[in-house]
């Protein structure tokens, strides 16, 4: 899509494609169907043209699905028509940078290595490969968390154009992980005609951009002066959320509309480069809403057009005429005309923020505004907490304040957690995960640990001691995070022993996969298997907490060292970061609004 956008703008364009065909997840990856997305503009052009190439009449009439061969063919034909050159089986392995500006990429392919000079580069790897090679700041799983959306890689069958799975995690930056994932997936789906050729990961390495799009932005209906794409989806999380906003009110299946600003595509500190798709600058809990195929196609087209504009004018990607780009996108139907006059709607007015506290306290919009304007909202929330006669509402205000690192409602939280028995927890689910990924008690427990209150220890330890056999992952995550947060400020001698006892429960330990044989032994024929991941997530959270809270007999360290050699790159990266950091990363003063 970026190549077509650039070529139509008159640029000399080269597309380097790692796969043997164009189209990515929607063709080689076999997810040949739209789930959600804003099907407008360039995407509607693609769909109509692909339908003309379809042999199957049923597919031709249904613009939501397609055959991978037809879509691959259209992309290639359109590029050839435009004079756009395409190289297949070519990957980026370096970047040419001078004075902070990307001037080309180093690639490797069937004919060896080569250096490609470019006026502007668009990184549509989905993994920020060019940006990372250029030295741009990128995000990755580190010591703070190990949350990532589930990944699939299925088999190929000539009569099955659509085959969407979610059965493991895969780190696209890790060669060991990728190798193991291909080997085990081939065995898992051995009954198919052939093995899949593209890992369908839903979350990858991202740039730190000029701005970061967060959940508070679209939940609060934020507008930007440089919007280049209007995305649409629901919270198809394929896992669990980490943003504190979703501890207050979990995501649901409601359709959301999200404007993505041009600045999210620009890596901070680097020029001559734009990044699209899963690599854009966004909070990980925003990715499920902006990764739909129709939107990524339209976003890629806009990036290609912008790159051509920069190359043609001989300027950096920050210096293009954004209104000229937006006018073109309006003309082809990608955007509504209103974007031409949009201004940033943040910060909100005092009246809007007061509404959020008084009336929007149980709505995404109101909660989102409170987190977006945390410093201004805190005094209003304290006052509302003190005057609330409804216990549930008072508890909600205390919860929001605590997740903002404000201890004003700590007494309310202590009483709430003390009065409640464990409720139904949540175990990991990838495909089809909507709604809660932790219980109300889980959220209250984590919030209580966020305030500087040593009186929380007896409550946390009591909750830890009363967990049932085979505890739910969300409960284990809650007690682990609560112990980590509290211990960092108020070390307690009983924390390590309590966590060790929980690890002693049958089935809780022994889930690292350090060899192909260990991974193969856990394979099933379930296309969306979750138990293996749930067990590993539960164990690594508890081991991490034990390691940070005194580590009885070195057990936490030993477990983390096993995961530091795990074939699954995200677990490996997380365990190594925890071992290296030792202490709990600080959350004090953390900002939850956009960068």
mmCIF file of C-alpha atoms in Angstrom, residues 37-342:
data_model
loop_
_atom_site.group_PDB
_atom_site.id
_atom_site.type_symbol
_atom_site.label_atom_id
_atom_site.label_comp_id
_atom_site.label_asym_id
_atom_site.label_seq_id
_atom_site.Cartn_x
_atom_site.Cartn_y
_atom_site.Cartn_z
ATOM 1 C CA UNK A 37 -11.843 -1.646 10.161
ATOM 2 C CA UNK A 38 -12.971 1.491 8.359
ATOM 3 C CA UNK A 39 -13.549 0.258 4.812
ATOM 4 C CA UNK A 40 -13.244 3.502 2.844
ATOM 5 C CA UNK A 41 -11.105 5.173 0.208
ATOM 6 C CA UNK A 42 -8.080 3.237 -0.986
ATOM 7 C CA UNK A 43 -9.275 0.069 0.755
ATOM 8 C CA UNK A 44 -12.553 0.095 -1.171
ATOM 9 C CA UNK A 45 -10.537 0.456 -4.384
ATOM 10 C CA UNK A 46 -8.489 -2.618 -3.449
ATOM 11 C CA UNK A 47 -11.591 -4.642 -2.635
ATOM 12 C CA UNK A 48 -13.367 -3.776 -5.898
ATOM 13 C CA UNK A 49 -10.300 -4.541 -8.010
ATOM 14 C CA UNK A 50 -9.593 -7.829 -6.225
ATOM 15 C CA UNK A 51 -13.227 -8.877 -6.665
ATOM 16 C CA UNK A 52 -12.803 -8.542 -10.429
ATOM 17 C CA UNK A 53 -9.966 -11.080 -10.301
ATOM 18 C CA UNK A 54 -11.886 -13.610 -8.212
ATOM 19 C CA UNK A 55 -12.843 -16.899 -9.823
ATOM 20 C CA UNK A 56 -15.281 -17.940 -7.085
ATOM 21 C CA UNK A 57 -18.552 -16.039 -7.559
ATOM 22 C CA UNK A 58 -19.385 -16.270 -3.839
ATOM 23 C CA UNK A 59 -16.131 -14.548 -2.886
ATOM 24 C CA UNK A 60 -16.561 -11.944 -5.622
ATOM 25 C CA UNK A 61 -19.870 -10.804 -4.161
ATOM 26 C CA UNK A 62 -18.584 -10.714 -0.582
ATOM 27 C CA UNK A 63 -16.136 -7.826 -0.285
ATOM 28 C CA UNK A 64 -15.252 -8.800 3.317
ATOM 29 C CA UNK A 65 -13.286 -11.890 2.231
ATOM 30 C CA UNK A 66 -10.985 -12.660 -0.688
ATOM 31 C CA UNK A 67 -8.728 -15.351 -2.053
ATOM 32 C CA UNK A 68 -5.043 -14.674 -1.227
ATOM 33 C CA UNK A 69 -3.975 -15.333 -4.844
ATOM 34 C CA UNK A 70 -6.305 -12.649 -6.219
ATOM 35 C CA UNK A 71 -5.148 -9.998 -3.770
ATOM 36 C CA UNK A 72 -1.476 -10.825 -4.328
ATOM 37 C CA UNK A 73 -2.021 -10.574 -8.070
ATOM 38 C CA UNK A 74 -3.737 -7.184 -7.890
ATOM 39 C CA UNK A 75 -0.997 -5.634 -5.777
ATOM 40 C CA UNK A 76 1.682 -6.834 -8.188
ATOM 41 C CA UNK A 77 -0.250 -5.787 -11.315
ATOM 42 C CA UNK A 78 -0.954 -2.329 -9.920
ATOM 43 C CA UNK A 79 2.670 -1.796 -8.974
ATOM 44 C CA UNK A 80 3.892 -2.875 -12.386
ATOM 45 C CA UNK A 81 1.328 -0.574 -14.015
ATOM 46 C CA UNK A 82 2.713 2.320 -11.972
ATOM 47 C CA UNK A 83 6.319 1.440 -12.772
ATOM 48 C CA UNK A 84 7.016 0.487 -9.167
ATOM 49 C CA UNK A 85 9.820 -2.077 -8.811
ATOM 50 C CA UNK A 86 9.325 -5.051 -6.476
ATOM 51 C CA UNK A 87 12.004 -7.319 -4.991
ATOM 52 C CA UNK A 88 10.787 -10.517 -3.303
ATOM 53 C CA UNK A 89 12.501 -12.575 -0.582
ATOM 54 C CA UNK A 90 14.477 -9.520 0.519
ATOM 55 C CA UNK A 91 14.889 -8.447 4.144
ATOM 56 C CA UNK A 92 16.286 -5.340 5.821
ATOM 57 C CA UNK A 93 19.497 -5.954 7.752
ATOM 58 C CA UNK A 94 20.824 -2.436 8.198
ATOM 59 C CA UNK A 95 20.266 1.263 7.623
ATOM 60 C CA UNK A 96 22.407 4.016 6.144
ATOM 61 C CA UNK A 97 22.181 7.053 8.439
ATOM 62 C CA UNK A 98 23.959 10.379 8.168
ATOM 63 C CA UNK A 99 23.486 13.170 10.711
ATOM 64 C CA UNK A 100 20.355 11.531 12.090
ATOM 65 C CA UNK A 101 18.716 11.074 8.690
ATOM 66 C CA UNK A 102 18.034 7.719 7.045
ATOM 67 C CA UNK A 103 19.397 7.817 3.495
ATOM 68 C CA UNK A 104 18.983 4.180 2.580
ATOM 69 C CA UNK A 105 18.744 0.574 3.719
ATOM 70 C CA UNK A 106 20.991 -2.453 3.602
ATOM 71 C CA UNK A 107 19.125 -5.525 2.366
ATOM 72 C CA UNK A 108 19.848 -9.196 1.887
ATOM 73 C CA UNK A 109 18.193 -11.431 -0.677
ATOM 74 C CA UNK A 110 18.721 -14.331 -3.077
ATOM 75 C CA UNK A 111 21.495 -12.443 -4.870
ATOM 76 C CA UNK A 112 23.391 -11.299 -1.778
ATOM 77 C CA UNK A 113 23.674 -7.987 0.064
ATOM 78 C CA UNK A 114 23.012 -4.534 -1.286
ATOM 79 C CA UNK A 115 22.724 -0.895 -0.280
ATOM 80 C CA UNK A 116 19.639 0.947 -1.549
ATOM 81 C CA UNK A 117 19.798 4.735 -1.546
ATOM 82 C CA UNK A 118 16.465 6.476 -0.966
ATOM 83 C CA UNK A 119 15.137 9.991 -0.614
ATOM 84 C CA UNK A 120 12.685 8.688 1.987
ATOM 85 C CA UNK A 121 12.168 5.226 3.504
ATOM 86 C CA UNK A 122 8.865 3.727 4.655
ATOM 87 C CA UNK A 123 9.269 0.918 7.182
ATOM 88 C CA UNK A 124 6.250 -1.356 6.707
ATOM 89 C CA UNK A 125 7.876 -4.429 8.221
ATOM 90 C CA UNK A 126 5.360 -4.201 11.058
ATOM 91 C CA UNK A 127 8.325 -4.773 13.349
ATOM 92 C CA UNK A 128 10.160 -1.429 13.068
ATOM 93 C CA UNK A 129 13.134 -3.252 11.548
ATOM 94 C CA UNK A 130 14.487 -0.274 9.603
ATOM 95 C CA UNK A 131 13.883 2.084 12.505
ATOM 96 C CA UNK A 132 15.711 -0.213 14.916
ATOM 97 C CA UNK A 133 18.611 -0.607 12.478
ATOM 98 C CA UNK A 134 18.777 3.188 12.183
ATOM 99 C CA UNK A 135 19.173 3.530 15.945
ATOM 100 C CA UNK A 136 15.683 4.852 16.659
ATOM 101 C CA UNK A 137 14.203 4.273 20.103
ATOM 102 C CA UNK A 138 11.865 1.287 20.100
ATOM 103 C CA UNK A 139 9.745 -0.537 22.646
ATOM 104 C CA UNK A 140 10.152 -4.149 23.690
ATOM 105 C CA UNK A 141 9.164 -6.528 26.455
ATOM 106 C CA UNK A 142 11.415 -5.607 29.374
ATOM 107 C CA UNK A 143 11.204 -5.785 33.173
ATOM 108 C CA UNK A 144 7.869 -4.012 33.624
ATOM 109 C CA UNK A 145 5.531 -6.613 32.120
ATOM 110 C CA UNK A 146 5.295 -9.605 29.789
ATOM 111 C CA UNK A 147 1.904 -8.838 28.229
ATOM 112 C CA UNK A 148 1.673 -9.515 24.485
ATOM 113 C CA UNK A 149 -1.116 -10.455 22.100
ATOM 114 C CA UNK A 150 -1.388 -14.077 21.034
ATOM 115 C CA UNK A 151 0.166 -15.298 17.791
ATOM 116 C CA UNK A 152 -0.742 -17.878 15.172
ATOM 117 C CA UNK A 153 0.960 -19.816 12.396
ATOM 118 C CA UNK A 154 -1.156 -22.457 10.733
ATOM 119 C CA UNK A 155 -0.943 -24.822 7.798
ATOM 120 C CA UNK A 156 -1.753 -24.187 4.147
ATOM 121 C CA UNK A 157 -4.529 -25.881 2.192
ATOM 122 C CA UNK A 158 -5.524 -25.000 -1.394
ATOM 123 C CA UNK A 159 -9.224 -25.106 -0.477
ATOM 124 C CA UNK A 160 -8.877 -22.984 2.690
ATOM 125 C CA UNK A 161 -8.078 -19.325 1.880
ATOM 126 C CA UNK A 162 -8.891 -18.130 5.414
ATOM 127 C CA UNK A 163 -7.264 -19.744 8.449
ATOM 128 C CA UNK A 164 -6.821 -17.593 11.545
ATOM 129 C CA UNK A 165 -5.195 -19.082 14.660
ATOM 130 C CA UNK A 166 -3.813 -18.017 18.044
ATOM 131 C CA UNK A 167 -1.842 -20.733 19.813
ATOM 132 C CA UNK A 168 1.365 -19.205 21.224
ATOM 133 C CA UNK A 169 3.495 -16.088 21.551
ATOM 134 C CA UNK A 170 6.195 -15.186 19.039
ATOM 135 C CA UNK A 171 8.855 -12.486 19.151
ATOM 136 C CA UNK A 172 9.482 -11.326 15.583
ATOM 137 C CA UNK A 173 12.877 -9.903 16.550
ATOM 138 C CA UNK A 174 14.199 -13.230 17.866
ATOM 139 C CA UNK A 175 15.671 -15.745 15.407
ATOM 140 C CA UNK A 176 15.621 -18.605 17.935
ATOM 141 C CA UNK A 177 11.963 -17.925 18.709
ATOM 142 C CA UNK A 178 11.014 -17.771 15.025
ATOM 143 C CA UNK A 179 12.854 -21.001 14.238
ATOM 144 C CA UNK A 180 11.207 -22.878 17.107
ATOM 145 C CA UNK A 181 7.802 -21.425 16.255
ATOM 146 C CA UNK A 182 7.991 -22.630 12.646
ATOM 147 C CA UNK A 183 9.157 -26.103 13.701
ATOM 148 C CA UNK A 184 6.462 -26.613 16.332
ATOM 149 C CA UNK A 185 3.682 -25.090 14.221
ATOM 150 C CA UNK A 186 4.550 -27.359 11.309
ATOM 151 C CA UNK A 187 4.173 -30.350 13.625
ATOM 152 C CA UNK A 188 1.012 -28.964 15.247
ATOM 153 C CA UNK A 189 -0.690 -28.602 11.855
ATOM 154 C CA UNK A 190 0.945 -31.574 10.140
ATOM 155 C CA UNK A 191 -2.351 -32.696 8.608
ATOM 156 C CA UNK A 192 -2.325 -29.681 6.275
ATOM 157 C CA UNK A 193 -1.030 -29.638 2.711
ATOM 158 C CA UNK A 194 1.938 -27.410 3.603
ATOM 159 C CA UNK A 195 3.301 -25.207 6.377
ATOM 160 C CA UNK A 196 2.372 -21.557 6.810
ATOM 161 C CA UNK A 197 4.949 -19.026 5.588
ATOM 162 C CA UNK A 198 4.173 -15.958 7.695
ATOM 163 C CA UNK A 199 3.879 -15.701 11.486
ATOM 164 C CA UNK A 200 0.599 -13.906 12.220
ATOM 165 C CA UNK A 201 1.766 -11.922 15.229
ATOM 166 C CA UNK A 202 -0.538 -9.154 16.428
ATOM 167 C CA UNK A 203 1.941 -7.142 18.477
ATOM 168 C CA UNK A 204 5.551 -6.402 17.629
ATOM 169 C CA UNK A 205 8.387 -3.985 18.216
ATOM 170 C CA UNK A 206 7.222 -0.355 17.999
ATOM 171 C CA UNK A 207 8.916 2.986 17.614
ATOM 172 C CA UNK A 208 8.906 5.747 20.206
ATOM 173 C CA UNK A 209 7.373 8.405 18.004
ATOM 174 C CA UNK A 210 6.808 12.125 18.095
ATOM 175 C CA UNK A 211 3.586 11.298 19.954
ATOM 176 C CA UNK A 212 2.283 8.063 21.429
ATOM 177 C CA UNK A 213 -1.353 7.125 20.872
ATOM 178 C CA UNK A 214 -2.888 5.752 24.057
ATOM 179 C CA UNK A 215 -6.243 4.314 25.135
ATOM 180 C CA UNK A 216 -7.144 7.575 26.851
ATOM 181 C CA UNK A 217 -6.923 9.343 23.481
ATOM 182 C CA UNK A 218 -9.586 7.387 21.666
ATOM 183 C CA UNK A 219 -11.740 6.636 24.708
ATOM 184 C CA UNK A 220 -11.870 10.385 25.240
ATOM 185 C CA UNK A 221 -12.582 10.981 21.510
ATOM 186 C CA UNK A 222 -9.417 13.000 20.955
ATOM 187 C CA UNK A 223 -8.869 14.802 17.651
ATOM 188 C CA UNK A 224 -5.531 15.865 16.164
ATOM 189 C CA UNK A 225 -4.494 18.519 13.616
ATOM 190 C CA UNK A 226 -2.427 15.962 11.650
ATOM 191 C CA UNK A 227 -4.751 12.943 11.429
ATOM 192 C CA UNK A 228 -3.958 10.767 8.399
ATOM 193 C CA UNK A 229 -6.198 7.761 9.030
ATOM 194 C CA UNK A 230 -9.450 6.975 10.807
ATOM 195 C CA UNK A 231 -9.271 3.477 12.297
ATOM 196 C CA UNK A 232 -12.132 1.423 13.710
ATOM 197 C CA UNK A 233 -12.378 -1.747 15.765
ATOM 198 C CA UNK A 234 -13.354 -3.117 19.139
ATOM 199 C CA UNK A 235 -11.036 -4.325 21.910
ATOM 200 C CA UNK A 236 -10.015 -7.603 20.296
ATOM 201 C CA UNK A 237 -7.139 -7.891 22.778
ATOM 202 C CA UNK A 238 -5.986 -11.506 22.179
ATOM 203 C CA UNK A 239 -4.658 -11.458 25.738
ATOM 204 C CA UNK A 240 -4.752 -9.179 28.755
ATOM 205 C CA UNK A 241 -4.494 -5.427 29.205
ATOM 206 C CA UNK A 242 -2.048 -3.510 31.419
ATOM 207 C CA UNK A 243 -3.215 0.114 31.220
ATOM 208 C CA UNK A 244 -4.628 1.220 34.606
ATOM 209 C CA UNK A 245 -7.701 2.620 32.878
ATOM 210 C CA UNK A 246 -8.796 -0.948 32.110
ATOM 211 C CA UNK A 247 -8.398 -1.914 35.764
ATOM 212 C CA UNK A 248 -11.187 0.567 36.437
ATOM 213 C CA UNK A 249 -13.427 -0.468 33.546
ATOM 214 C CA UNK A 250 -12.426 -3.448 31.403
ATOM 215 C CA UNK A 251 -12.605 -3.226 27.594
ATOM 216 C CA UNK A 252 -15.667 -4.615 25.860
ATOM 217 C CA UNK A 253 -16.854 -5.332 22.312
ATOM 218 C CA UNK A 254 -18.069 -1.798 21.644
ATOM 219 C CA UNK A 255 -16.880 -0.410 18.311
ATOM 220 C CA UNK A 256 -14.436 2.479 18.627
ATOM 221 C CA UNK A 257 -13.263 5.125 16.140
ATOM 222 C CA UNK A 258 -9.654 6.261 16.376
ATOM 223 C CA UNK A 259 -7.848 9.055 14.556
ATOM 224 C CA UNK A 260 -4.132 8.304 14.147
ATOM 225 C CA UNK A 261 -1.907 11.394 13.839
ATOM 226 C CA UNK A 262 0.938 11.538 11.321
ATOM 227 C CA UNK A 263 3.400 12.076 14.183
ATOM 228 C CA UNK A 264 2.804 8.478 15.379
ATOM 229 C CA UNK A 265 4.610 7.309 12.224
ATOM 230 C CA UNK A 266 7.732 9.443 12.803
ATOM 231 C CA UNK A 267 10.444 7.900 15.016
ATOM 232 C CA UNK A 268 11.744 10.348 17.566
ATOM 233 C CA UNK A 269 15.216 11.687 16.777
ATOM 234 C CA UNK A 270 15.388 10.170 13.275
ATOM 235 C CA UNK A 271 14.467 11.785 9.958
ATOM 236 C CA UNK A 272 13.917 10.428 6.447
ATOM 237 C CA UNK A 273 11.830 7.530 7.791
ATOM 238 C CA UNK A 274 8.160 6.710 8.365
ATOM 239 C CA UNK A 275 6.903 3.590 10.161
ATOM 240 C CA UNK A 276 3.506 1.969 9.565
ATOM 241 C CA UNK A 277 1.245 -0.801 10.872
ATOM 242 C CA UNK A 278 2.091 -2.585 14.106
ATOM 243 C CA UNK A 279 5.309 -0.576 14.347
ATOM 244 C CA UNK A 280 3.675 2.820 14.955
ATOM 245 C CA UNK A 281 4.043 4.720 18.205
ATOM 246 C CA UNK A 282 1.156 3.587 20.405
ATOM 247 C CA UNK A 283 0.548 2.118 23.831
ATOM 248 C CA UNK A 284 0.288 -1.661 23.572
ATOM 249 C CA UNK A 285 -3.345 -1.530 24.753
ATOM 250 C CA UNK A 286 -4.168 0.749 21.817
ATOM 251 C CA UNK A 287 -2.833 -1.694 19.210
ATOM 252 C CA UNK A 288 -5.916 -3.987 19.186
ATOM 253 C CA UNK A 289 -8.024 -1.044 18.007
ATOM 254 C CA UNK A 290 -5.693 0.225 15.253
ATOM 255 C CA UNK A 291 -4.339 -2.986 13.667
ATOM 256 C CA UNK A 292 -7.279 -3.909 11.398
ATOM 257 C CA UNK A 293 -6.333 -4.620 7.782
ATOM 258 C CA UNK A 294 -8.546 -1.982 6.069
ATOM 259 C CA UNK A 295 -7.030 0.700 8.278
ATOM 260 C CA UNK A 296 -3.436 -0.462 7.888
ATOM 261 C CA UNK A 297 -3.909 -0.440 4.096
ATOM 262 C CA UNK A 298 -5.162 3.152 4.177
ATOM 263 C CA UNK A 299 -2.457 4.159 6.643
ATOM 264 C CA UNK A 300 0.230 2.613 4.431
ATOM 265 C CA UNK A 301 -1.066 4.489 1.406
ATOM 266 C CA UNK A 302 -0.916 7.768 3.357
ATOM 267 C CA UNK A 303 2.649 7.028 4.477
ATOM 268 C CA UNK A 304 3.721 6.319 0.899
ATOM 269 C CA UNK A 305 2.184 9.564 -0.288
ATOM 270 C CA UNK A 306 3.911 11.495 2.517
ATOM 271 C CA UNK A 307 7.263 9.856 1.735
ATOM 272 C CA UNK A 308 6.954 10.859 -1.915
ATOM 273 C CA UNK A 309 6.121 14.430 -0.927
ATOM 274 C CA UNK A 310 9.223 14.625 1.271
ATOM 275 C CA UNK A 311 11.484 13.108 -1.386
ATOM 276 C CA UNK A 312 10.099 15.357 -4.105
ATOM 277 C CA UNK A 313 10.625 18.505 -2.026
ATOM 278 C CA UNK A 314 13.973 17.360 -0.659
ATOM 279 C CA UNK A 315 12.811 17.897 2.938
ATOM 280 C CA UNK A 316 12.476 15.778 6.052
ATOM 281 C CA UNK A 317 9.308 13.849 6.791
ATOM 282 C CA UNK A 318 8.430 16.392 9.497
ATOM 283 C CA UNK A 319 8.498 19.250 7.013
ATOM 284 C CA UNK A 320 5.881 18.195 4.478
ATOM 285 C CA UNK A 321 2.665 20.166 4.024
ATOM 286 C CA UNK A 322 0.350 18.034 6.158
ATOM 287 C CA UNK A 323 -2.742 19.856 4.881
ATOM 288 C CA UNK A 324 -1.794 18.997 1.300
ATOM 289 C CA UNK A 325 -1.563 15.346 2.314
ATOM 290 C CA UNK A 326 -4.883 15.494 4.145
ATOM 291 C CA UNK A 327 -6.622 17.158 1.189
ATOM 292 C CA UNK A 328 -5.520 14.307 -1.061
ATOM 293 C CA UNK A 329 -6.723 11.716 1.454
ATOM 294 C CA UNK A 330 -10.072 13.498 1.656
ATOM 295 C CA UNK A 331 -10.350 13.517 -2.152
ATOM 296 C CA UNK A 332 -9.882 9.739 -2.420
ATOM 297 C CA UNK A 333 -12.250 9.060 0.493
ATOM 298 C CA UNK A 334 -9.744 7.960 3.154
ATOM 299 C CA UNK A 335 -10.666 10.830 5.476
ATOM 300 C CA UNK A 336 -13.609 13.096 6.176
ATOM 301 C CA UNK A 337 -13.310 16.771 5.339
ATOM 302 C CA UNK A 338 -13.530 17.715 9.015
ATOM 303 C CA UNK A 339 -9.871 16.719 9.543
ATOM 304 C CA UNK A 340 -8.795 19.791 7.569
ATOM 305 C CA UNK A 341 -9.961 22.064 10.401
ATOM 306 C CA UNK A 342 -9.437 19.750 13.384
#
